Amino acid sequence: MDKFIIKGGFPLKGKLRVNGAKNATLPILAACLLTEGKSHLENVPCLTDIVTMCRVLEELGVKAERENKTVEVDSASLACWETPYDLVKLMRASILVLGPLLARCRRARVSLPGGCNIGARPVDLHLEGLRQLGASIEVRNGYIEARVKKNLQGANVYLDVPSVGATENIMFAATLAKGTTLIKNPSCDPEVIDVANFLKKMGAHIEGEGTDMLRIDGVKELFPASHSVIPDRIEAGTLLMAAVITKGEVILERISPDYLRIILDKLRQMGAEVDVDNYTVRVKGGDVLKPIGVKTLPYPGFSTDLQPQITTVVCLAEGTSTITETIFESRFTHIAGLKKMGAQIRREKAKVEVNGVSSLRRASVTAPDIRGGAALVLAGLAAEGMSEVKEINHVDRGYEKLEEKLSKLGARIERMRD
Ligand code: UD1
């Protein structure tokens, strides 16, 4: 397994472009199952999670060929409706093949998902939504077994929480269902909008993406399509926080600043200079970091995927900050590493209180999951001396060659075999 060796204390400076969004690419790859033929995807990030999803597709008999940032998915040869535990345990998003398989094959057998160790992550909303579209679903021996007798049937589905994955799975199934499906309280995440845009290019009839109600009028058939994935706002947010915590200045190009509104507001509140142009964001860290309050919420609220990283940044604020996690209550696996580096953090259930310190000290820490690992990398960039972050295979699931991006900005960071 690899590790990062980081010599902290160097302000990051420079311009970068971020990769395509992992959380849009994964469902778009799954959506390719809805048609027969070759779809063409661009701006696909090189991440282990994307490799895993391509393996899931290949296991189903589909060809997924990658060249640099492009992936061609030929789903004419779909031969199977079962996705085994060995693959699904690696990544929760594998569950996103459930809706497309049901729609195209009328049956699916998908292992219950694994993924990051950030707390209970049920799939009841996925299953309930698909049941409302007429599927009969049972969970047996760790597998979801789903069937539909004739056709999926459009229905009104209300989501108790605006789950990203459930919205996508139900939307997939509804594209080929008979009649109209209304998904009330769906996820409004930009990645869900990107997925809807891809489905529309395939011929799906979808309205209301990004609002509190999605309307999908089922069609008989979908067709292969070409699509370029939107930029990754989580990678962008992480790099901007790297600028702030090192008191540097970073410009991100070809990005959608609108999707970063909350994180930019929080960085401004902390004393950073923030300039926004149509497709560019510039952030310059201030000399003094002010404490803030953060509460994670469904989009457009503060993303839970940026919570570990902002927790690192407030460790160096002058005063006490509070971070409340409302999406995944036990998403605090990064705290042990931060404390080892000298952070003063007190956790009570889903809320942490961070008393800012004047500096973090070098340490050897272990990445607990994707974003928790990124949070520890940020701490290493700011700490005095040489730190190591071990088990960065977790980081590689969500960040493409993070060390190369950070090095381009002047960070002293190296990947080594542990
Ligand atoms: C997606 C993202 C992940 C992000 C999360 C929340 C992808 C591939 N992953 O994950 O990076 O952290 O959104 O923004 O897009 N829930 C239920 N029942 C369900 C489904 C979800 O109760 O059937 C709950 C979850 O426990 C959680 C909340 O809904 O509290 C949000 O989860 P969800 O939006 O479904 O997350 P994912 O789609 O798994």
Short mmCIF file of C-alpha atoms and ligand atoms in Angstrom, two decimals:
data_model
loop_
_atom_site.label_atom_id
_atom_site.label_comp_id
_atom_site.label_asym_id
_atom_site.label_seq_id
_atom_site.Cartn_x
_atom_site.Cartn_y
_atom_site.Cartn_z
CA MET A 1 0.00 0.00 0.00
CA ASP A 2 1.23 3.55 -0.72
CA LYS A 3 1.71 6.44 1.63
CA PHE A 4 2.30 10.17 1.28
CA ILE A 5 5.32 11.85 2.80
CA ILE A 6 4.55 15.53 3.24
CA LYS A 7 6.86 18.34 4.32
CA GLY A 8 4.49 20.98 5.62
CA GLY A 9 4.69 24.74 5.82
CA PHE A 10 4.81 25.76 2.15
CA PRO A 11 2.10 28.11 0.84
CA LEU A 12 0.39 26.62 -2.22
CA LYS A 13 0.35 28.90 -5.24
CA GLY A 14 -0.77 28.47 -8.83
CA LYS A 15 -3.50 27.62 -11.32
CA LEU A 16 -5.17 24.25 -11.86
CA ARG A 17 -8.05 22.50 -13.55
CA VAL A 18 -9.96 19.91 -11.56
CA ASN A 19 -11.03 16.50 -12.87
CA GLY A 20 -14.46 15.29 -13.85
CA ALA A 21 -16.72 14.52 -10.89
CA LYS A 22 -16.49 11.00 -9.47
CA ASN A 23 -20.04 11.19 -8.16
CA ALA A 24 -21.41 12.03 -11.61
CA THR A 25 -19.25 9.52 -13.50
CA LEU A 26 -20.25 6.50 -11.38
CA PRO A 27 -24.03 6.80 -12.00
CA ILE A 28 -23.46 7.76 -15.65
CA LEU A 29 -21.48 4.53 -16.16
CA ALA A 30 -24.37 2.62 -14.57
CA ALA A 31 -26.85 4.48 -16.82
CA CYS A 32 -25.06 3.10 -19.89
CA LEU A 33 -26.70 -0.25 -19.05
CA LEU A 34 -30.07 1.23 -20.02
CA THR A 35 -29.31 1.00 -23.72
CA GLU A 36 -27.76 -1.34 -26.25
CA GLY A 37 -24.75 0.14 -27.97
CA LYS A 38 -21.70 2.29 -27.48
CA SER A 39 -21.81 5.38 -25.26
CA HIS A 40 -18.88 7.76 -25.19
CA LEU A 41 -17.88 9.53 -21.96
CA GLU A 42 -15.32 12.30 -21.64
CA ASN A 43 -13.65 14.04 -18.71
CA VAL A 44 -13.72 10.78 -16.75
CA PRO A 45 -11.34 10.90 -13.76
CA CYS A 46 -8.71 8.15 -13.26
CA LEU A 47 -9.84 6.83 -9.88
CA THR A 48 -9.99 3.39 -8.35
CA ASP A 49 -13.76 3.79 -7.81
CA ILE A 50 -14.18 4.32 -11.57
CA VAL A 51 -12.06 1.21 -12.25
CA THR A 52 -14.32 -0.69 -9.83
CA MET A 53 -17.49 0.48 -11.62
CA CYS A 54 -15.99 -0.53 -14.99
CA ARG A 55 -15.26 -3.98 -13.49
CA VAL A 56 -18.88 -4.18 -12.29
CA LEU A 57 -20.03 -3.47 -15.87
CA GLU A 58 -17.58 -6.01 -17.30
CA GLU A 59 -18.84 -8.61 -14.85
CA LEU A 60 -22.27 -8.03 -16.42
CA GLY A 61 -20.83 -8.74 -19.88
CA VAL A 62 -20.53 -5.09 -20.92
CA LYS A 63 -17.35 -3.70 -22.52
CA ALA A 64 -15.88 -0.62 -20.81
CA GLU A 65 -12.71 0.60 -22.52
CA ARG A 66 -10.73 3.46 -21.16
CA GLU A 67 -8.19 5.71 -22.84
CA ASN A 68 -6.92 8.62 -20.75
CA LYS A 69 -10.01 10.65 -19.80
CA THR A 70 -12.34 8.84 -22.17
CA VAL A 71 -14.39 5.71 -21.56
CA GLU A 72 -16.41 3.87 -24.22
CA VAL A 73 -19.12 1.66 -22.80
CA ASP A 74 -20.62 -0.91 -25.15
CA SER A 75 -23.60 -2.45 -23.42
CA ALA A 76 -24.93 -4.42 -26.41
CA SER A 77 -23.34 -7.53 -24.92
CA LEU A 78 -25.06 -7.30 -21.50
CA ALA A 79 -25.24 -10.96 -20.50
CA CYS A 80 -25.98 -11.16 -16.81
CA TRP A 81 -28.01 -9.44 -14.09
CA GLU A 82 -25.97 -10.40 -11.06
CA THR A 83 -23.33 -8.28 -9.32
CA PRO A 84 -21.25 -10.23 -6.81
CA TYR A 85 -20.25 -9.28 -3.27
CA ASP A 86 -16.50 -9.23 -4.10
CA LEU A 87 -17.00 -6.14 -6.23
CA VAL A 88 -19.91 -4.45 -4.49
CA LYS A 89 -18.14 -4.58 -1.11
CA LEU A 90 -15.43 -2.31 -2.56
CA MET A 91 -17.81 0.52 -3.35
CA ARG A 92 -21.34 1.40 -2.29
CA ALA A 93 -22.10 3.05 -5.64
CA SER A 94 -22.23 -0.43 -7.25
CA ILE A 95 -25.86 -0.46 -6.08
CA LEU A 96 -26.53 2.01 -8.91
CA VAL A 97 -26.72 -0.88 -11.40
CA LEU A 98 -29.90 -2.11 -9.68
CA GLY A 99 -32.33 0.33 -11.36
CA PRO A 100 -30.83 -0.03 -14.87
CA LEU A 101 -30.71 -3.86 -14.66
CA LEU A 102 -34.33 -4.01 -13.54
CA ALA A 103 -35.38 -1.71 -16.36
CA ARG A 104 -33.44 -3.53 -19.05
CA CYS A 105 -33.45 -7.21 -17.90
CA ARG A 106 -36.53 -7.17 -15.63
CA ARG A 107 -34.44 -8.80 -12.96
CA ALA A 108 -31.36 -8.07 -10.89
CA ARG A 109 -29.36 -9.70 -8.11
CA VAL A 110 -27.03 -7.21 -6.46
CA SER A 111 -25.04 -7.71 -3.29
CA LEU A 112 -25.77 -5.30 -0.45
CA PRO A 113 -23.17 -2.52 -0.76
CA GLY A 114 -19.94 -1.75 1.09
CA GLY A 115 -17.87 1.45 0.73
CA CYS A 116 -16.49 4.01 3.16
CA ASN A 117 -16.58 3.32 6.84
CA ILE A 118 -18.59 6.43 7.69
CA GLY A 119 -21.61 4.95 9.43
CA ALA A 120 -24.81 3.13 8.58
CA ARG A 121 -25.77 3.58 4.95
CA PRO A 122 -29.10 1.86 4.34
CA VAL A 123 -30.63 1.27 0.90
CA ASP A 124 -34.28 1.16 2.01
CA LEU A 125 -35.20 4.22 -0.09
CA HIS A 126 -33.75 2.65 -3.24
CA LEU A 127 -35.73 -0.55 -2.64
CA GLU A 128 -38.97 1.14 -1.60
CA GLY A 129 -38.90 3.43 -4.65
CA LEU A 130 -38.32 0.52 -7.02
CA ARG A 131 -41.10 -1.45 -5.32
CA GLN A 132 -43.46 1.45 -6.00
CA LEU A 133 -42.54 1.13 -9.67
CA GLY A 134 -43.76 -2.46 -9.53
CA ALA A 135 -40.65 -4.47 -8.71
CA SER A 136 -40.84 -7.31 -6.21
CA ILE A 137 -37.73 -7.18 -4.08
CA GLU A 138 -36.37 -9.43 -1.38
CA VAL A 139 -33.13 -9.28 0.55
CA ARG A 140 -31.70 -12.80 1.02
CA ASN A 141 -28.27 -13.88 2.23
CA GLY A 142 -26.80 -10.42 1.72
CA TYR A 143 -28.20 -10.04 -1.80
CA ILE A 144 -30.96 -7.82 -3.15
CA GLU A 145 -33.08 -9.95 -5.46
CA ALA A 146 -35.37 -7.88 -7.64
CA ARG A 147 -37.79 -8.84 -10.40
CA VAL A 148 -40.54 -7.24 -12.37
CA LYS A 149 -43.24 -9.33 -14.03
CA LYS A 150 -43.97 -7.39 -17.18
CA ASN A 151 -43.03 -3.75 -17.19
CA LEU A 152 -42.04 -1.26 -14.57
CA GLN A 153 -44.93 1.13 -14.03
CA GLY A 154 -44.61 4.88 -13.39
CA ALA A 155 -45.54 5.91 -9.82
CA ASN A 156 -45.39 8.73 -7.29
CA VAL A 157 -42.37 8.26 -5.06
CA TYR A 158 -41.70 10.40 -2.01
CA LEU A 159 -38.19 10.24 -0.56
CA ASP A 160 -38.03 10.78 3.21
CA VAL A 161 -34.51 12.11 2.71
CA PRO A 162 -33.21 13.44 -0.60
CA SER A 163 -30.83 10.51 -1.13
CA VAL A 164 -28.49 10.95 -4.08
CA GLY A 165 -28.25 7.25 -4.90
CA ALA A 166 -31.96 6.52 -4.41
CA THR A 167 -32.90 9.45 -6.67
CA GLU A 168 -30.57 8.09 -9.36
CA ASN A 169 -31.67 4.46 -9.11
CA ILE A 170 -35.37 5.36 -9.22
CA MET A 171 -34.80 7.83 -12.06
CA PHE A 172 -32.97 5.11 -14.04
CA ALA A 173 -35.80 2.63 -13.60
CA ALA A 174 -38.44 5.26 -14.40
CA THR A 175 -36.88 6.20 -17.76
CA LEU A 176 -38.06 2.88 -19.25
CA ALA A 177 -41.21 2.43 -17.12
CA LYS A 178 -44.71 2.70 -18.53
CA GLY A 179 -46.20 6.11 -17.76
CA THR A 180 -45.10 8.94 -15.54
CA THR A 181 -43.02 8.84 -12.37
CA LEU A 182 -42.86 11.76 -9.97
CA ILE A 183 -39.99 11.73 -7.47
CA LYS A 184 -40.82 14.15 -4.68
CA ASN A 185 -38.00 15.47 -2.47
CA PRO A 186 -35.27 14.17 -4.77
CA SER A 187 -31.59 15.04 -4.45
CA CYS A 188 -30.79 18.38 -6.14
CA ASP A 189 -27.04 17.70 -6.27
CA PRO A 190 -25.27 19.00 -9.39
CA GLU A 191 -24.13 15.42 -10.11
CA VAL A 192 -27.77 14.25 -10.22
CA ILE A 193 -28.49 17.05 -12.71
CA ASP A 194 -25.53 15.86 -14.81
CA VAL A 195 -26.89 12.31 -14.75
CA ALA A 196 -30.33 13.60 -15.83
CA ASN A 197 -28.66 15.51 -18.67
CA PHE A 198 -26.92 12.32 -19.82
CA LEU A 199 -30.20 10.38 -19.69
CA LYS A 200 -31.89 13.10 -21.75
CA LYS A 201 -29.16 12.75 -24.37
CA MET A 202 -30.05 9.03 -24.41
CA GLY A 203 -33.65 9.98 -25.20
CA ALA A 204 -35.17 10.01 -21.70
CA HIS A 205 -37.98 12.46 -20.90
CA ILE A 206 -37.03 14.14 -17.62
CA GLU A 207 -38.08 17.48 -16.16
CA GLY A 208 -37.41 19.23 -12.87
CA GLU A 209 -33.85 18.12 -12.18
CA GLY A 210 -32.36 20.40 -9.51
CA THR A 211 -35.85 21.18 -8.09
CA ASP A 212 -38.00 19.58 -5.40
CA MET A 213 -39.81 17.33 -7.88
CA LEU A 214 -38.51 15.23 -10.73
CA ARG A 215 -40.89 14.15 -13.48
CA ILE A 216 -39.94 11.24 -15.69
CA ASP A 217 -42.15 10.16 -18.58
CA GLY A 218 -41.12 6.63 -19.49
CA VAL A 219 -40.04 5.88 -23.05
CA LYS A 220 -39.84 2.56 -24.91
CA GLU A 221 -36.15 2.69 -25.66
CA LEU A 222 -32.99 4.65 -24.88
CA PHE A 223 -30.02 5.15 -27.19
CA PRO A 224 -26.24 5.40 -26.71
CA ALA A 225 -25.01 8.96 -26.10
CA SER A 226 -21.87 11.08 -25.74
CA HIS A 227 -21.27 13.18 -22.67
CA SER A 228 -18.56 15.17 -20.92
CA VAL A 229 -18.72 14.86 -17.12
CA ILE A 230 -19.02 18.05 -15.00
CA PRO A 231 -16.03 19.20 -12.88
CA ASP A 232 -15.56 17.70 -9.43
CA ARG A 233 -16.72 20.24 -6.83
CA ILE A 234 -15.39 18.11 -3.96
CA GLU A 235 -11.89 17.99 -5.42
CA ALA A 236 -12.19 21.74 -6.09
CA GLY A 237 -13.27 22.45 -2.50
CA THR A 238 -10.40 20.35 -1.14
CA LEU A 239 -7.79 22.22 -3.23
CA LEU A 240 -9.22 25.61 -2.22
CA MET A 241 -9.00 24.60 1.42
CA ALA A 242 -5.38 23.53 0.82
CA ALA A 243 -4.73 27.12 -0.33
CA VAL A 244 -6.36 28.57 2.78
CA ILE A 245 -4.70 26.30 5.33
CA THR A 246 -1.22 26.98 3.85
CA LYS A 247 -1.92 30.74 3.50
CA GLY A 248 -1.39 30.40 -0.24
CA GLU A 249 -3.29 31.48 -3.36
CA VAL A 250 -4.92 29.06 -5.79
CA ILE A 251 -6.88 29.68 -8.97
CA LEU A 252 -9.15 26.93 -10.29
CA GLU A 253 -10.14 27.20 -13.94
CA ARG A 254 -13.09 25.76 -15.87
CA ILE A 255 -15.13 25.19 -12.75
CA SER A 256 -18.75 26.04 -11.88
CA PRO A 257 -18.43 28.53 -8.98
CA ASP A 258 -22.16 28.29 -8.35
CA TYR A 259 -21.75 24.69 -7.15
CA LEU A 260 -19.12 25.87 -4.66
CA ARG A 261 -21.18 28.71 -3.18
CA ILE A 262 -21.35 27.45 0.42
CA ILE A 263 -17.71 26.42 0.73
CA LEU A 264 -16.65 29.77 -0.76
CA ASP A 265 -18.88 31.60 1.77
CA LYS A 266 -17.29 29.63 4.62
CA LEU A 267 -13.77 30.38 3.38
CA ARG A 268 -14.69 34.09 3.12
CA GLN A 269 -16.04 34.00 6.70
CA MET A 270 -12.72 32.54 7.78
CA GLY A 271 -10.95 35.58 6.33
CA ALA A 272 -9.88 34.29 2.91
CA GLU A 273 -10.04 36.50 -0.19
CA VAL A 274 -12.39 34.92 -2.73
CA ASP A 275 -12.92 36.10 -6.33
CA VAL A 276 -15.32 34.42 -8.69
CA ASP A 277 -15.57 34.78 -12.45
CA ASN A 278 -17.81 32.82 -14.85
CA TYR A 279 -15.72 29.63 -14.78
CA THR A 280 -12.86 30.57 -12.45
CA VAL A 281 -12.38 30.83 -8.71
CA ARG A 282 -9.44 32.47 -6.92
CA VAL A 283 -8.90 31.93 -3.21
CA LYS A 284 -6.16 33.53 -1.15
CA GLY A 285 -5.71 32.50 2.46
CA GLY A 286 -5.66 35.27 5.08
CA ASP A 287 -2.94 35.60 7.74
CA VAL A 288 -5.42 34.89 10.50
CA LEU A 289 -8.13 32.23 10.25
CA LYS A 290 -11.42 33.08 11.97
CA PRO A 291 -13.51 30.35 13.62
CA ILE A 292 -16.80 29.33 11.98
CA GLY A 293 -19.82 27.08 12.41
CA VAL A 294 -20.57 24.41 9.81
CA LYS A 295 -23.54 22.07 9.52
CA THR A 296 -23.67 19.50 6.75
CA LEU A 297 -26.95 19.31 4.84
CA PRO A 298 -28.26 17.97 1.53
CA TYR A 299 -27.37 20.16 -1.46
CA PRO A 300 -27.41 23.19 -1.62
CA GLY A 301 -26.25 22.89 2.01
CA PHE A 302 -22.65 22.28 3.06
CA SER A 303 -21.53 18.94 1.59
CA THR A 304 -20.74 16.10 3.98
CA ASP A 305 -17.95 15.20 1.54
CA LEU A 306 -16.14 18.42 2.51
CA GLN A 307 -16.74 18.16 6.26
CA PRO A 308 -13.51 16.31 7.19
CA GLN A 309 -11.42 18.81 5.22
CA ILE A 310 -13.07 21.93 6.74
CA THR A 311 -12.59 20.34 10.17
CA THR A 312 -8.85 20.31 9.47
CA VAL A 313 -8.86 23.95 8.38
CA VAL A 314 -10.66 25.18 11.52
CA CYS A 315 -8.05 23.37 13.66
CA LEU A 316 -5.84 26.39 12.93
CA ALA A 317 -8.47 29.12 13.45
CA GLU A 318 -8.15 31.65 16.27
CA GLY A 319 -11.03 30.54 18.48
CA THR A 320 -13.65 27.81 18.73
CA SER A 321 -15.49 26.37 15.72
CA THR A 322 -18.36 23.89 15.69
CA ILE A 323 -18.95 21.27 13.04
CA THR A 324 -22.24 19.38 12.94
CA GLU A 325 -22.63 16.32 10.71
CA THR A 326 -26.25 15.57 9.84
CA ILE A 327 -25.84 13.20 6.86
CA PHE A 328 -23.52 10.47 8.16
CA GLU A 329 -23.49 10.71 11.94
CA SER A 330 -20.26 8.84 12.49
CA ARG A 331 -18.25 10.54 9.79
CA PHE A 332 -15.52 11.59 12.19
CA THR A 333 -12.88 8.94 11.47
CA HIS A 334 -10.33 11.68 10.67
CA ILE A 335 -10.41 13.12 14.19
CA ALA A 336 -7.99 10.58 15.69
CA GLY A 337 -5.32 11.55 13.13
CA LEU A 338 -5.93 15.27 13.62
CA LYS A 339 -5.60 14.89 17.40
CA LYS A 340 -2.31 13.04 16.90
CA MET A 341 -1.13 16.13 15.03
CA GLY A 342 -2.01 18.36 17.96
CA ALA A 343 -5.57 19.44 17.10
CA GLN A 344 -7.89 20.16 20.01
CA ILE A 345 -11.18 18.54 19.17
CA ARG A 346 -14.03 17.42 21.38
CA ARG A 347 -16.77 15.26 19.93
CA GLU A 348 -20.24 14.82 21.26
CA LYS A 349 -22.33 12.53 19.04
CA ALA A 350 -22.71 14.25 15.67
CA LYS A 351 -21.16 17.55 16.75
CA VAL A 352 -17.53 18.48 17.25
CA GLU A 353 -16.06 21.52 18.90
CA VAL A 354 -12.65 22.53 17.62
CA ASN A 355 -10.48 24.86 19.67
CA GLY A 356 -8.00 26.36 17.23
CA VAL A 357 -4.28 25.88 17.90
CA SER A 358 -1.42 28.00 16.53
CA SER A 359 0.22 25.09 14.71
CA LEU A 360 -0.14 21.38 13.97
CA ARG A 361 2.79 19.05 14.58
CA ARG A 362 4.20 16.39 12.30
CA ALA A 363 2.95 12.85 12.78
CA SER A 364 2.43 9.50 11.14
CA VAL A 365 -1.29 9.02 10.52
CA THR A 366 -3.50 6.65 8.55
CA ALA A 367 -6.15 7.64 6.00
CA PRO A 368 -9.45 6.24 7.33
CA ASP A 369 -11.51 6.78 4.14
CA ILE A 370 -11.56 8.99 1.03
CA ARG A 371 -12.37 12.40 2.47
CA GLY A 372 -10.93 11.66 5.91
CA GLY A 373 -7.67 10.85 4.12
CA ALA A 374 -7.81 14.16 2.23
CA ALA A 375 -8.37 15.95 5.56
CA LEU A 376 -5.15 14.42 6.94
CA VAL A 377 -3.23 15.43 3.79
CA LEU A 378 -4.38 19.03 4.37
CA ALA A 379 -3.16 18.77 7.97
CA GLY A 380 0.22 17.49 6.72
CA LEU A 381 0.53 20.44 4.32
CA ALA A 382 0.05 22.86 7.21
CA ALA A 383 2.01 21.01 9.91
CA GLU A 384 5.57 21.83 10.80
CA GLY A 385 8.07 19.21 9.59
CA MET A 386 7.67 15.89 7.82
CA SER A 387 4.40 13.94 8.21
CA GLU A 388 3.25 10.71 6.65
CA VAL A 389 -0.28 9.70 5.66
CA LYS A 390 -0.52 5.93 5.27
CA GLU A 391 -3.03 3.77 3.41
CA ILE A 392 -3.70 6.36 0.72
CA ASN A 393 -5.47 3.74 -1.38
CA HIS A 394 -8.55 5.30 0.26
CA VAL A 395 -7.59 8.75 -1.07
CA ASP A 396 -6.99 7.28 -4.56
CA ARG A 397 -10.63 6.18 -4.65
CA GLY A 398 -11.72 9.81 -4.93
CA TYR A 399 -8.70 11.95 -5.92
CA GLU A 400 -6.68 11.43 -9.10
CA LYS A 401 -2.96 11.69 -8.34
CA LEU A 402 -3.57 14.22 -5.59
CA GLU A 403 0.18 14.47 -4.93
CA GLU A 404 0.81 15.64 -8.53
CA LYS A 405 -1.83 18.36 -8.29
CA LEU A 406 -0.51 19.57 -4.94
CA SER A 407 3.12 19.43 -6.17
CA LYS A 408 2.16 21.63 -9.14
CA LEU A 409 1.03 24.18 -6.56
CA GLY A 410 4.36 23.98 -4.74
CA ALA A 411 3.59 21.40 -2.04
CA ARG A 412 6.38 19.06 -0.92
CA ILE A 413 4.57 15.77 -1.14
CA GLU A 414 5.72 12.38 -2.39
CA ARG A 415 4.09 9.01 -2.87
CA MET A 416 6.05 6.08 -1.49
CA ARG A 417 5.46 2.37 -1.06
CA ASP A 418 4.82 1.65 2.59
C1 UD1 B 1 -23.70 10.04 -2.31
C2 UD1 B 1 -22.25 10.30 -2.67
C3 UD1 B 1 -21.41 10.46 -1.41
C4 UD1 B 1 -22.02 11.54 -0.50
C5 UD1 B 1 -23.51 11.28 -0.24
C6 UD1 B 1 -24.19 12.42 0.50
C7 UD1 B 1 -22.03 9.11 -4.76
C8 UD1 B 1 -21.43 7.98 -5.51
N1 UD1 B 1 -21.76 9.19 -3.45
O1 UD1 B 1 -23.73 8.82 -1.59
O2 UD1 B 1 -20.09 10.83 -1.79
O3 UD1 B 1 -21.33 11.56 0.72
O4 UD1 B 1 -24.20 11.12 -1.51
O5 UD1 B 1 -24.08 13.60 -0.20
O6 UD1 B 1 -22.73 9.93 -5.33
N2 UD1 B 1 -30.25 7.04 3.20
C9 UD1 B 1 -31.26 6.27 3.75
N3 UD1 B 1 -31.80 5.29 2.99
C10 UD1 B 1 -31.39 5.04 1.72
C11 UD1 B 1 -30.38 5.84 1.17
C12 UD1 B 1 -29.83 6.84 1.95
O7 UD1 B 1 -31.65 6.47 4.90
O8 UD1 B 1 -31.92 4.14 1.08
C13 UD1 B 1 -29.65 8.12 4.02
C14 UD1 B 1 -28.17 7.86 4.31
O9 UD1 B 1 -27.98 7.03 5.43
C15 UD1 B 1 -27.68 9.26 4.53
C16 UD1 B 1 -28.54 10.10 3.58
O10 UD1 B 1 -29.66 9.31 3.25
O11 UD1 B 1 -27.94 9.68 5.84
C17 UD1 B 1 -27.84 10.51 2.30
O12 UD1 B 1 -27.30 9.38 1.66
P1 UD1 B 1 -27.24 9.30 0.08
O13 UD1 B 1 -27.54 10.64 -0.50
O14 UD1 B 1 -28.07 8.15 -0.37
O15 UD1 B 1 -25.72 8.94 -0.17
P2 UD1 B 1 -25.12 8.07 -1.34
O16 UD1 B 1 -25.96 8.18 -2.56
O17 UD1 B 1 -24.78 6.73 -0.83
#
